[in-house]
Coordinates of C-alpha atoms in Angstrom, one line a residue:
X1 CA -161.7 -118.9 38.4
X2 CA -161.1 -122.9 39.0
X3 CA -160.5 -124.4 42.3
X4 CA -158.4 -127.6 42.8
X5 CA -160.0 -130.5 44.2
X6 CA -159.0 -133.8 43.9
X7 CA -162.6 -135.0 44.6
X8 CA -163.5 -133.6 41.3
X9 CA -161.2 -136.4 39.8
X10 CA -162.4 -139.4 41.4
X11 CA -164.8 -139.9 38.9
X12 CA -163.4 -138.3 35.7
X13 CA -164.6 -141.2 33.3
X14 CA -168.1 -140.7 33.9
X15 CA -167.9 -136.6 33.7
X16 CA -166.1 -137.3 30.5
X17 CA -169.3 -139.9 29.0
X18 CA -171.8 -137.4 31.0
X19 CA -170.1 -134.6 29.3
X20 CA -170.1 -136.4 25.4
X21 CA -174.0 -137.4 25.9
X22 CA -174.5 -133.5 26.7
X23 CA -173.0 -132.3 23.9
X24 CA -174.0 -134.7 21.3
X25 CA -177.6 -134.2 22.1
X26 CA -177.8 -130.4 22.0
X27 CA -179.7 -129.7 25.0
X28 CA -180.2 -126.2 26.2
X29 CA -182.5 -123.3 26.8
X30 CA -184.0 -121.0 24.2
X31 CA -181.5 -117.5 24.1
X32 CA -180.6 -114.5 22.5
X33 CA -177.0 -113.4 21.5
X34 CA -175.2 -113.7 18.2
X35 CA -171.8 -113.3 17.0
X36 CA -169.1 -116.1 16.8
X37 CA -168.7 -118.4 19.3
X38 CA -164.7 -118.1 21.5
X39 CA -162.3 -120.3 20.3
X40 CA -162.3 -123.2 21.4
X41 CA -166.3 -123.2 22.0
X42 CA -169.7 -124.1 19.7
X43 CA -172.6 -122.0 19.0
X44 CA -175.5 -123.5 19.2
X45 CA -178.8 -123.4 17.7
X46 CA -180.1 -121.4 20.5
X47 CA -177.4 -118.3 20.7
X48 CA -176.1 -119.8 23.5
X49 CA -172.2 -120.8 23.6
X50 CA -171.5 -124.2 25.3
X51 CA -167.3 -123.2 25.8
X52 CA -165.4 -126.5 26.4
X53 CA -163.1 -126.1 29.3
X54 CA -158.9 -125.7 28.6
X55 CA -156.6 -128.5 29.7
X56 CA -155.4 -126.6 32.7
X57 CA -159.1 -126.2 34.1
X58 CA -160.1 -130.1 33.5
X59 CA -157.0 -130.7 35.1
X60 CA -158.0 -129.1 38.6
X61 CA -161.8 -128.6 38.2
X62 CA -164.7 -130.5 36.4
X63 CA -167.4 -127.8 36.9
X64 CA -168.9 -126.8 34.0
X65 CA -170.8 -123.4 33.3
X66 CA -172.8 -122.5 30.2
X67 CA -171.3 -119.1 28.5
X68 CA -174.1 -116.3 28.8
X69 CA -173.8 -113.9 26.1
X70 CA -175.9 -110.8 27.8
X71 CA -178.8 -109.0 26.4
X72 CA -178.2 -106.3 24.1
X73 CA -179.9 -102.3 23.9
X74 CA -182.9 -103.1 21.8
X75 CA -185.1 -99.9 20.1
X76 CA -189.0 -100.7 20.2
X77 CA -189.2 -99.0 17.3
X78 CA -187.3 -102.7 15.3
X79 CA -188.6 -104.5 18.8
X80 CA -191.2 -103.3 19.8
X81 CA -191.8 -106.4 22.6
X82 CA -189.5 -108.5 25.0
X83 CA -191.1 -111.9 25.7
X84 CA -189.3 -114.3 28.3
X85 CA -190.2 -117.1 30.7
X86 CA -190.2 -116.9 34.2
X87 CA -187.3 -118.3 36.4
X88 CA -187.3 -119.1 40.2
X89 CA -183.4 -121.1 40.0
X90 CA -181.3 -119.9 42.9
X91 CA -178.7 -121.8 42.5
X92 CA -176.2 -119.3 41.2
X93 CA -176.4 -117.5 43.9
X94 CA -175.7 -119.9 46.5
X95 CA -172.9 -121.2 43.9
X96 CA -171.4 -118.3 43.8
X97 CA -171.4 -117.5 47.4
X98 CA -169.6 -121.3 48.1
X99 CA -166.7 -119.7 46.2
X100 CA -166.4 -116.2 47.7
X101 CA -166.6 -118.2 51.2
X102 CA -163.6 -120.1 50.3
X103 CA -161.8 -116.6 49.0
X104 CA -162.0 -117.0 45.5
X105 CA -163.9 -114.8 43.0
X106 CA -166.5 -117.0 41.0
X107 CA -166.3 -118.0 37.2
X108 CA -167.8 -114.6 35.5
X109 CA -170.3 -117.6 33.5
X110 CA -171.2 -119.0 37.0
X111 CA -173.1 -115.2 37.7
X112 CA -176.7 -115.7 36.7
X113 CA -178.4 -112.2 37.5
X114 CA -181.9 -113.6 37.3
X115 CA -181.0 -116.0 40.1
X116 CA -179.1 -113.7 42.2
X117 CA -182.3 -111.3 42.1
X118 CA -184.6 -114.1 42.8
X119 CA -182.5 -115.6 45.6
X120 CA -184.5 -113.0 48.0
X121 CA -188.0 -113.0 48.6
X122 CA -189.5 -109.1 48.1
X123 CA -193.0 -107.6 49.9
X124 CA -194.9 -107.8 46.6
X125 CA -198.5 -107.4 47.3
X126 CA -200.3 -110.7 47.4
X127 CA -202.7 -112.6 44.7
X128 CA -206.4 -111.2 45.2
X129 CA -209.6 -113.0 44.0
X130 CA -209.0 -116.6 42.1
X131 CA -205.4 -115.8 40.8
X132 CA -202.9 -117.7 42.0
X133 CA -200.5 -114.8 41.5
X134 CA -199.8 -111.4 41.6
X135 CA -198.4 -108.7 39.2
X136 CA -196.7 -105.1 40.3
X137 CA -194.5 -102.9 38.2
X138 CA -192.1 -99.7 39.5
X139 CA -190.3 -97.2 38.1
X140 CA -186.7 -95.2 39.2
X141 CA -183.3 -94.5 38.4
X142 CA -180.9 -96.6 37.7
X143 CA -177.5 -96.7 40.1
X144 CA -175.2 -97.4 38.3
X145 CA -176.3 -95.2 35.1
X146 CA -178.0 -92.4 36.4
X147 CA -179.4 -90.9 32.9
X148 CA -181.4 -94.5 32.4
X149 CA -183.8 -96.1 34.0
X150 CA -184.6 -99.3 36.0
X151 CA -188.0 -100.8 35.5
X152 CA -189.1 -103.7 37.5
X153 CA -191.6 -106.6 36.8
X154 CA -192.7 -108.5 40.4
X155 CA -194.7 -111.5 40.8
X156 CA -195.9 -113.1 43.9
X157 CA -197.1 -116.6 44.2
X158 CA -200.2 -117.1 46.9
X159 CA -198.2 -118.5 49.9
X160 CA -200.2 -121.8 51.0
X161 CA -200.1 -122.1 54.6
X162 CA -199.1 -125.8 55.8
X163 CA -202.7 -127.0 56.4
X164 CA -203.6 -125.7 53.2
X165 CA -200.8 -127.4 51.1
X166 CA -202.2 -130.1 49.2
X167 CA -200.7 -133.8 49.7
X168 CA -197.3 -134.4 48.2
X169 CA -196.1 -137.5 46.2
X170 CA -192.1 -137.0 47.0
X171 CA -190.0 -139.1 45.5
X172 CA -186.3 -138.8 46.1
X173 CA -183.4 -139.9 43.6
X174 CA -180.4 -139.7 45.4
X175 CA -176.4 -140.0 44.1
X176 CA -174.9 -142.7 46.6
X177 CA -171.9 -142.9 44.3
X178 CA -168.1 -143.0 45.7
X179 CA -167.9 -138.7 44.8
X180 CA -170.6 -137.7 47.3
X181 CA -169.0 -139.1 50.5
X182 CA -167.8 -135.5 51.0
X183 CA -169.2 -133.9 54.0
X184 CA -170.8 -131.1 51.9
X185 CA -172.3 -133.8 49.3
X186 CA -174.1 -136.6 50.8
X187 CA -174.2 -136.1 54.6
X188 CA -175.3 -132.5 53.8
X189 CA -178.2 -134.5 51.4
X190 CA -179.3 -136.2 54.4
X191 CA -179.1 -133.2 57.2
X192 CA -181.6 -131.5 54.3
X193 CA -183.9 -133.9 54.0
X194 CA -184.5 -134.7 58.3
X195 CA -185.3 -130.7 57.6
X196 CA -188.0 -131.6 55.2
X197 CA -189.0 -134.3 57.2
X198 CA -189.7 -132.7 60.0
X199 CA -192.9 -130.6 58.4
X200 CA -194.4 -133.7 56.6
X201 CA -197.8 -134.5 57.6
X202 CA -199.8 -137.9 57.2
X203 CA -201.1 -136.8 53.8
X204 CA -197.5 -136.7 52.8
X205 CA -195.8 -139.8 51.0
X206 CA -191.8 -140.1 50.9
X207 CA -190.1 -142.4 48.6
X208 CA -186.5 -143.2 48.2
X209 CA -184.6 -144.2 45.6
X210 CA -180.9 -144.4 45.5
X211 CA -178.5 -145.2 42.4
X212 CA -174.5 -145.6 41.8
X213 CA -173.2 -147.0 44.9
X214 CA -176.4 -148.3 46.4
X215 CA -179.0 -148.8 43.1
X216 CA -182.6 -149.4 44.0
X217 CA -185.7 -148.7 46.1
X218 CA -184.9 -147.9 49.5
X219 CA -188.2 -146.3 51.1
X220 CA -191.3 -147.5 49.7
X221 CA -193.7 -144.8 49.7
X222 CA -194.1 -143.9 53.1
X223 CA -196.6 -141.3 54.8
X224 CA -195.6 -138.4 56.7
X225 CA -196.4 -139.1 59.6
X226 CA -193.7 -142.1 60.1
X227 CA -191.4 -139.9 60.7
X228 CA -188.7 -142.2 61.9
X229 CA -188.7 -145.0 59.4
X230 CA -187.7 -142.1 57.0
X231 CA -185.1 -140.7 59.0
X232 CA -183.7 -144.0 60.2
X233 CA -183.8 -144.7 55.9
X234 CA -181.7 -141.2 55.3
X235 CA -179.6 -141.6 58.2
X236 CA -178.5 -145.3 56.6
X237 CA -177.6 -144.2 53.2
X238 CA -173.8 -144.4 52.4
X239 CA -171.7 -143.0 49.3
X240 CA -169.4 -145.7 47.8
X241 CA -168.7 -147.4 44.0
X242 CA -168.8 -145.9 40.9
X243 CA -171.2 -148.3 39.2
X244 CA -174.4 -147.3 37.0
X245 CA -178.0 -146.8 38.7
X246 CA -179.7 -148.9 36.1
X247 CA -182.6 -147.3 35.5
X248 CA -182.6 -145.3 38.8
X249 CA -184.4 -142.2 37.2
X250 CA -186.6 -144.7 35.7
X251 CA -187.7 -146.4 38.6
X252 CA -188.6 -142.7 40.3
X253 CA -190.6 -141.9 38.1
X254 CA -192.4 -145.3 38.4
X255 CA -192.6 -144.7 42.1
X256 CA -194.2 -141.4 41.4
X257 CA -196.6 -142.6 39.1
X258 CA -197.5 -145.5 41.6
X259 CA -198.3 -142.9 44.6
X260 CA -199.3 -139.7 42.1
X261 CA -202.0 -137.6 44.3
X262 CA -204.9 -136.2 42.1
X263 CA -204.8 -132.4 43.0
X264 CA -201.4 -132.8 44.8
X265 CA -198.1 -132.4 44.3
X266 CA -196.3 -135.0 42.5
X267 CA -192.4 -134.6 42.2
X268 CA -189.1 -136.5 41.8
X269 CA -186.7 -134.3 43.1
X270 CA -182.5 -135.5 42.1
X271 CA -180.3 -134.6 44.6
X272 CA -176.4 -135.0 43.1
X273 CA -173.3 -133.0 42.7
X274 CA -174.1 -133.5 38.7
X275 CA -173.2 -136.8 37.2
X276 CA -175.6 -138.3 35.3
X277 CA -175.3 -142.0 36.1
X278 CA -179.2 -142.4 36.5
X279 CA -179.5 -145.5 34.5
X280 CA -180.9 -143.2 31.1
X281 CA -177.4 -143.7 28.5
X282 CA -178.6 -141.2 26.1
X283 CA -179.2 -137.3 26.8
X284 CA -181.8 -137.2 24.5
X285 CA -183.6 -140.2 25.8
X286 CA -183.4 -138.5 29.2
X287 CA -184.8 -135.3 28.1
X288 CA -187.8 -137.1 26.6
X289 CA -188.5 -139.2 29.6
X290 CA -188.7 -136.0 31.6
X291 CA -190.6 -134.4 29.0
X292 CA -193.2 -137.0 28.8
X293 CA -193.9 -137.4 32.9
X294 CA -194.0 -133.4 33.3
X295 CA -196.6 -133.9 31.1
X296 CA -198.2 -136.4 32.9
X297 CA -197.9 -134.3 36.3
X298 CA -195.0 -135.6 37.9
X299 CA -192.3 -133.1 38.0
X300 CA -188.7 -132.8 38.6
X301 CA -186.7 -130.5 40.7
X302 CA -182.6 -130.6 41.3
X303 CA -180.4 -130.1 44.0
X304 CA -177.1 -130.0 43.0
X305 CA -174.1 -130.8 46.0
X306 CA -170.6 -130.5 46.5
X307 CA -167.9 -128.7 44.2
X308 CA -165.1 -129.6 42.1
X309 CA -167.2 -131.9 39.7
X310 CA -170.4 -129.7 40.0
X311 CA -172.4 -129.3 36.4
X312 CA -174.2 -126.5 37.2
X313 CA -175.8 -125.8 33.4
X314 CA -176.8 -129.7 33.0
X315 CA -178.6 -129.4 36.0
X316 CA -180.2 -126.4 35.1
X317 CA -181.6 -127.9 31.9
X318 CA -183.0 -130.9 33.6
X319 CA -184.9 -128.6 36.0
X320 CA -186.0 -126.8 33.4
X321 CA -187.2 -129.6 30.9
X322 CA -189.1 -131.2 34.7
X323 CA -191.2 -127.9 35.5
X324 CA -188.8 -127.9 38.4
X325 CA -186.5 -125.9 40.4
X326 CA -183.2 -126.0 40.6
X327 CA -181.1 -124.9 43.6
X328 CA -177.5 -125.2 45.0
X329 CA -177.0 -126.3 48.6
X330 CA -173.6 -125.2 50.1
X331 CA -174.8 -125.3 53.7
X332 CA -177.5 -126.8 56.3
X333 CA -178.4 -122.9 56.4
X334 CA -179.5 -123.4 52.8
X335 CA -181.3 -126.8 53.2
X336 CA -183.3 -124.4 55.3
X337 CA -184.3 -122.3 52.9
X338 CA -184.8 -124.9 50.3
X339 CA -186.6 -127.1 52.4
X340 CA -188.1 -125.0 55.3
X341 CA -188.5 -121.3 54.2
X342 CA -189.7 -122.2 50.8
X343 CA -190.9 -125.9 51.2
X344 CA -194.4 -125.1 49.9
X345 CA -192.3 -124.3 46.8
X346 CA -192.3 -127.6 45.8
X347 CA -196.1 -127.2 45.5
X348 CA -197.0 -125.5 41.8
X349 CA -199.3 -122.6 42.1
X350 CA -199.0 -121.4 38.8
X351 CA -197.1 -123.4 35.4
X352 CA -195.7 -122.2 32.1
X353 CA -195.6 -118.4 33.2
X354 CA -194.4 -116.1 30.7
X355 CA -194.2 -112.3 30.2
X356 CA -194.3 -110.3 26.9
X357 CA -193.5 -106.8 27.3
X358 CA -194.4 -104.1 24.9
X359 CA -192.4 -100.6 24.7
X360 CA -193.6 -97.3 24.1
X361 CA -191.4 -95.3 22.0
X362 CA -192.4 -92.2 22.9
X363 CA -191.1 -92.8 26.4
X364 CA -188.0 -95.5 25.3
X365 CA -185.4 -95.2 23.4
X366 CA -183.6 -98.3 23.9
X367 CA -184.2 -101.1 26.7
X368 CA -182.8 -104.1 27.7
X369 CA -183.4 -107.1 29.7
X370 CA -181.4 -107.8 32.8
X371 CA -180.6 -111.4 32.7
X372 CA -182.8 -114.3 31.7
X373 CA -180.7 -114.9 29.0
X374 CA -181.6 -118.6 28.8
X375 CA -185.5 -117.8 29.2
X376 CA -185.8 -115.7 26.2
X377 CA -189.2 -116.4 24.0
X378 CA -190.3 -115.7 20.5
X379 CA -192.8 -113.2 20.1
X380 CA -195.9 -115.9 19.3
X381 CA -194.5 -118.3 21.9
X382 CA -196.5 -115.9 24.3
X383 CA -200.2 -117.1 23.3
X384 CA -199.0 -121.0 22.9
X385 CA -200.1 -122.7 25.3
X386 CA -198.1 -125.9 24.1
X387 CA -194.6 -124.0 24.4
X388 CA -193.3 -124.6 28.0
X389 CA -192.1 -122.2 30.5
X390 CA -190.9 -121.3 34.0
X391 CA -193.4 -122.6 36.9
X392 CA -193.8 -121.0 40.2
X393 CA -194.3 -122.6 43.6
X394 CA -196.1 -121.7 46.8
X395 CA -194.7 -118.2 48.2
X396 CA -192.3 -118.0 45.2
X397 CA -191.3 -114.3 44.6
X398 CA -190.1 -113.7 40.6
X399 CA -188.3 -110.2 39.6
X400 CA -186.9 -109.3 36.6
X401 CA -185.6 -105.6 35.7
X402 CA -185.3 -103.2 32.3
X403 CA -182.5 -101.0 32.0
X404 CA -183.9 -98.3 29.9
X405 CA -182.8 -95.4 28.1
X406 CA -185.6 -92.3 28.1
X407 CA -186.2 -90.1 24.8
X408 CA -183.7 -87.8 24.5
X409 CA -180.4 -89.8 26.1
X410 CA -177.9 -90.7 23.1
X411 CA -177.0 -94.1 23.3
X412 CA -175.1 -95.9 20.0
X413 CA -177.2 -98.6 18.5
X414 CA -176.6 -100.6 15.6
X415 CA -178.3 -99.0 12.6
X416 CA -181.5 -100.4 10.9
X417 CA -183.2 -99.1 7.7
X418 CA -186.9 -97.6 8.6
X419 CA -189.7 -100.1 7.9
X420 CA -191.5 -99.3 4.8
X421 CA -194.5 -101.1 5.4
X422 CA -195.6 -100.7 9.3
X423 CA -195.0 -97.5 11.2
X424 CA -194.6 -97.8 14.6
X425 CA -197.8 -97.8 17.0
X426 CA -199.7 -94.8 18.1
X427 CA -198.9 -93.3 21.5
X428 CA -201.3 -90.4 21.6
X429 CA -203.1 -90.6 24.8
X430 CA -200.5 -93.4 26.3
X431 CA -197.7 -90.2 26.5
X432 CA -197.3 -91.1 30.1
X433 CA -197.0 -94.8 29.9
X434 CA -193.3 -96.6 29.7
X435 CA -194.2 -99.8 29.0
X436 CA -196.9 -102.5 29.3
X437 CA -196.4 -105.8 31.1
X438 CA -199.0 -109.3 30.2
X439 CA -198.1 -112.4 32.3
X440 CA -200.0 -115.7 31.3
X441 CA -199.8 -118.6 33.6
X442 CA -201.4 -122.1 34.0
X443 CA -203.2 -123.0 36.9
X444 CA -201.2 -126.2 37.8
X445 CA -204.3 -128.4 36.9
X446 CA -205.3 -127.0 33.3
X447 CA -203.6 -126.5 29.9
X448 CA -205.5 -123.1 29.4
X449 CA -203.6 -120.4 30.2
X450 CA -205.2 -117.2 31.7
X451 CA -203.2 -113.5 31.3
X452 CA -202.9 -110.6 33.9
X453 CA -201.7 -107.2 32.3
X454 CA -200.4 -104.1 33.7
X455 CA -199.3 -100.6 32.4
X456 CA -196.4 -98.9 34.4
X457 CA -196.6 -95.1 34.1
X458 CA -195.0 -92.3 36.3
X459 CA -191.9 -90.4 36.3
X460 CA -189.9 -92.6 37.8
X461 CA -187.9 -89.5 40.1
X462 CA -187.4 -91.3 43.1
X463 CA -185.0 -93.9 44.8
X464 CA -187.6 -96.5 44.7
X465 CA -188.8 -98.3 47.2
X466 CA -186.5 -100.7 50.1
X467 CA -187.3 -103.9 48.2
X468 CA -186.5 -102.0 44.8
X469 CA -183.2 -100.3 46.4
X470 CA -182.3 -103.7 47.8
X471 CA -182.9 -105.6 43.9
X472 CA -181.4 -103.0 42.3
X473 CA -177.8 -103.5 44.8
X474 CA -178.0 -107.3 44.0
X475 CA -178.3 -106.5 40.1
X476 CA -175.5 -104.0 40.6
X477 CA -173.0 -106.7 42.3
X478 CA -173.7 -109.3 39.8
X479 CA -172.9 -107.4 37.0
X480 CA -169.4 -106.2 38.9
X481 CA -168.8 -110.0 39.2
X482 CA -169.8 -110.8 36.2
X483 CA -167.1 -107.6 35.0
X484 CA -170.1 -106.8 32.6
X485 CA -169.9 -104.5 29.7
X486 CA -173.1 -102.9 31.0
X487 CA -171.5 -102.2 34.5
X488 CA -171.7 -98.6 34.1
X489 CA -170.5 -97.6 37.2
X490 CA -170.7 -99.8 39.7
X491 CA -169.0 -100.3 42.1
X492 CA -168.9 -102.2 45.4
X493 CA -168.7 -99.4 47.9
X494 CA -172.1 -98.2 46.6
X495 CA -173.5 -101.6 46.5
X496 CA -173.2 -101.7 50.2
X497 CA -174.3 -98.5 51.0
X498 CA -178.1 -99.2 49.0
X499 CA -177.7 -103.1 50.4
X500 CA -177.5 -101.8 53.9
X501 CA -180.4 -98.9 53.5
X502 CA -182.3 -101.5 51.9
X503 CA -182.1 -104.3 55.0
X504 CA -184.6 -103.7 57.2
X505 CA -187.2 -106.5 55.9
X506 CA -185.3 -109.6 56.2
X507 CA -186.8 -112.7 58.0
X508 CA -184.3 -115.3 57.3
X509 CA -181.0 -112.7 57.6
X510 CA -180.5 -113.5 54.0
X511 CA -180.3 -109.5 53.3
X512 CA -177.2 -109.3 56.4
X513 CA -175.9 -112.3 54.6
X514 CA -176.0 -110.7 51.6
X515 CA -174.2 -107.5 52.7
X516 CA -171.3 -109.7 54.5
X517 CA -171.0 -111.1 50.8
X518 CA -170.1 -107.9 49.2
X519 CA -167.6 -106.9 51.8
X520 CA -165.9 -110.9 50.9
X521 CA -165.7 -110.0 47.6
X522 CA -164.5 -106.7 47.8
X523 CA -161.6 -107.4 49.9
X524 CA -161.0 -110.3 47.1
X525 CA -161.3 -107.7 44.1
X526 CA -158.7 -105.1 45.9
X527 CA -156.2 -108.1 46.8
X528 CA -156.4 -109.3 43.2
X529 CA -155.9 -105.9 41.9
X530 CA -153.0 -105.3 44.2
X531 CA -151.3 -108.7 43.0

């Protein structure tokens, strides 16, 4: 569902060049799917359908989503294993709670279930010994299809306390450009940062550079502890003119390289409402240079502002191609989280994570990934350590849940021949087992990777625990926004009743929140159906 804004338009050139650069080079994540693309749309090399917008929605609105085509049923007896990178986005859930708030139901392509689950933080147990993370499997049934089940995958990232956070290099690339003068663009920028600013320590070193409207270096780097020169800096920057940053990303990254911490955290983090007037003219130029310094050991996060021109799936990509994260900040409450409850985040405890999962048939007769549709790795991606994946800061939480169908429920699957040459793997003496999980991860300083494995058995009976309940009721309302073919049936009612069993560990209210949100959108659904 669009929105009308006429901020969106102020700066339709430049979404219109941003846009062509996009497309032209290609960029995007590798997926699964198949099929044709929609009229009106290109498949691309990768599954994934990059659907150009009709008349009537560039008209009013110049967001822009990426078209998911969900996960299919797979049978471990064709696939035996599901391999996928990790993902700690949130910024679809944030997103899409901007546009329940304002009392419209969201795009169904702006629904992201990996970033809804991922939003929350969950009591996994922490990392023991030298590794940096954790890794915890469960088992129960799943709500909104009782005869399957839901399997869940949980990681937990070894939560640095602040004297234990090494120094950061921050450099900050903000959009001063005519568009972000909204309240909720740049003055929310600069409410988010005096959040940040406020934990900063001497070790710390805060550089800001500024493009569009005001191009250039604004903070040198700066340490920590000067706490006023950088908040008399934010407080000064304005949001006016439409011309070109030259070479505003560039001159970041040279800032970056110029302060880079041995041991620390080094990171240019692009706070804009998605144009890409950072001074790089080509896309694929701009992937390279990103490319090329994650490599190095500088990083790149995004914070993406503001609505009506927001490019929510270019953003992603840059986040992704920088070893970064990328969020959506609607309010100050979620500078807080961003910048406050998960500001050790932005300190890598563990790079290029990636989970292969491997299916017993005896126990499975079909499974399927929930979400991560733009994660999805080939099988020998796994042990190749030169293939990039999702990083995970400081106190990061990571879930990702199976739907799977046990031996002996029916479910219609396309048919494929037997293989004539392999048979499928022996289970005797693994009866109990449903599936086996291997994680590899990076320690942020090495290109070896190291793997953690885990076998999740049991019968899977119960309700699960209040953190699985509470996953399982965040899955369940994506998928009824989303108006998912593998809805089952959900519904909102039950949602809320798991939601509000499920509430009692919440720290930051983001579980009440959370229930509030259903009860938005609820009322929205039953008006819509009623008109």
């Amino acid at each position: 569902m669009s929105q009308t804004n006429p901020n969106g338009l102020r700066k339709r050139y430049v979404h219109a060049f941003a846009f062509a650069l996009i497309a032209s080079a290609g960029l995007g994540f590798t997926g699964c799917g198949g099929g044709q693309a929609p009229r009106g749309s290109e498949m691309r090399a990768d599954g994934m359908v990059a659907q150009s917008a009709p008349d009537s929605f560039n008209k009013q609105n110049a967001e822009s989503y990426s078209a998911i085509v969900e996960n299919e049923y797979r049978s471990p007896l064709v696939e035996p294993r599901s391999t996928f990178s990790a993902d700690v986005n949130t910024a679809s859930y944030s997103n899409v709670r901007r546009f329940i708030n304002e009392g419209k139901l969201p795009p169904k392509d702006a629904v992201l279930l990996a970033e809804f689950v991922n939003y929350f933080p969950y009591q996994y147990p922490a990392p023991v010994g030298n590794d940096p993370v954790s890794l915890t499997l469960d088992i129960a049934p799943c709500p909104w299809n009782t005869e399957h089940k839901l399997a869940r995958i949980g990681v937990h990232a070894k939560d640095l306390s602040l004297e234990d956070i090494p120094a950061r290099n921050l450099v900050f690339l903000i959009d001063t450009s005519g568009s972000m003068a909204d309240s909720n663009r740049l003055p929310l920028v600069k409410e988010s940062l005096t959040l940040l600013v406020n934990r900063l320590t001497d070790k710390d070193r805060v550089t800001i550079v500024t493009y569009a409207g005001e191009a250039g270096l604004r903070l040198p780097p700066t340490p920590g502890s000067r706490k006023q020169a950088i908040r008399d800096v934010v407080s000064g920057l304005n949001a006016g003119g439409g011309t070109y940053g030259e070479g505003g990303i560039k001159l970041a990254y040279e800032m970056a390289r110029r302060g880079f911490v041995e041991g620390g955290a080094n990171r240019v983090i692009l706070c804009t409402d998605g144009d890409f007037n950072v001074g790089v003219s080509n896309q694929s130029d701009l992937r390279q240079l990103i490319e090329r310094e994650r490599a190095s050991g500088v990083f790149l996060s995004v914070l993406g502002f503001g609505m009506g021109n927001y490019k929510d799936d270019r953003l992603k990509e840059l986040a992704n191609y920088g070893n970064g994260q990328h969020a959506y900040i609607d309010t100050i409450a979620e500078g807080r989280k961003v910048f406050v409850e998960q500001g050790g985040g932005l300190v890598c405890v563990a790079k290029d994570v990636k989970f292969q999962v491997d299916f017993n048939p005896a126990k499975v007769n079909a499974y399927r990934l929930i979400g991560y549709e733009n994660r999805i790795l080939k099988q020998e991606d796994f042990k190749n350590d030169a293939k990039d994946a999702g990083d995970i800061g400081s106190g990061h939480t990571v879930t990702a849940l199976y739907e799977i169908v046990p031996v002996g429920v029916k479910i219609d699957l396309p048919e494929v021949e037997p293989l004539k040459y392999q048979k499928p793997a022996q289970t005797k003496g693994n009866a109990s087992e449903w599936l086996t999980v291997k994680m590899r991860y990076k320690h942020p300083d090495n290109e070896q990777s190291k793997e953690l494995a885990a076998v999740l058995k049991g019968a899977g009976a119960t309700s699960g625990s209040e953190d699985f309940r509470f996953a399982s009721a965040v899955i369940e309302f994506g998928l009824i926004l989303r108006d998912s073919k593998f809805k089952g049936d959900s519904n909102f009612d039950r949602v809320l009743e798991r939601a509000r069993g499920a509430a009692n560990f919440d720290p930051n209210g983001h579980r009440k929140e959370f229930i509030e949100l259903v009860q938005k959108a609820r009322d929205l659904s039953s008006h819509a159906v009623r008109e």
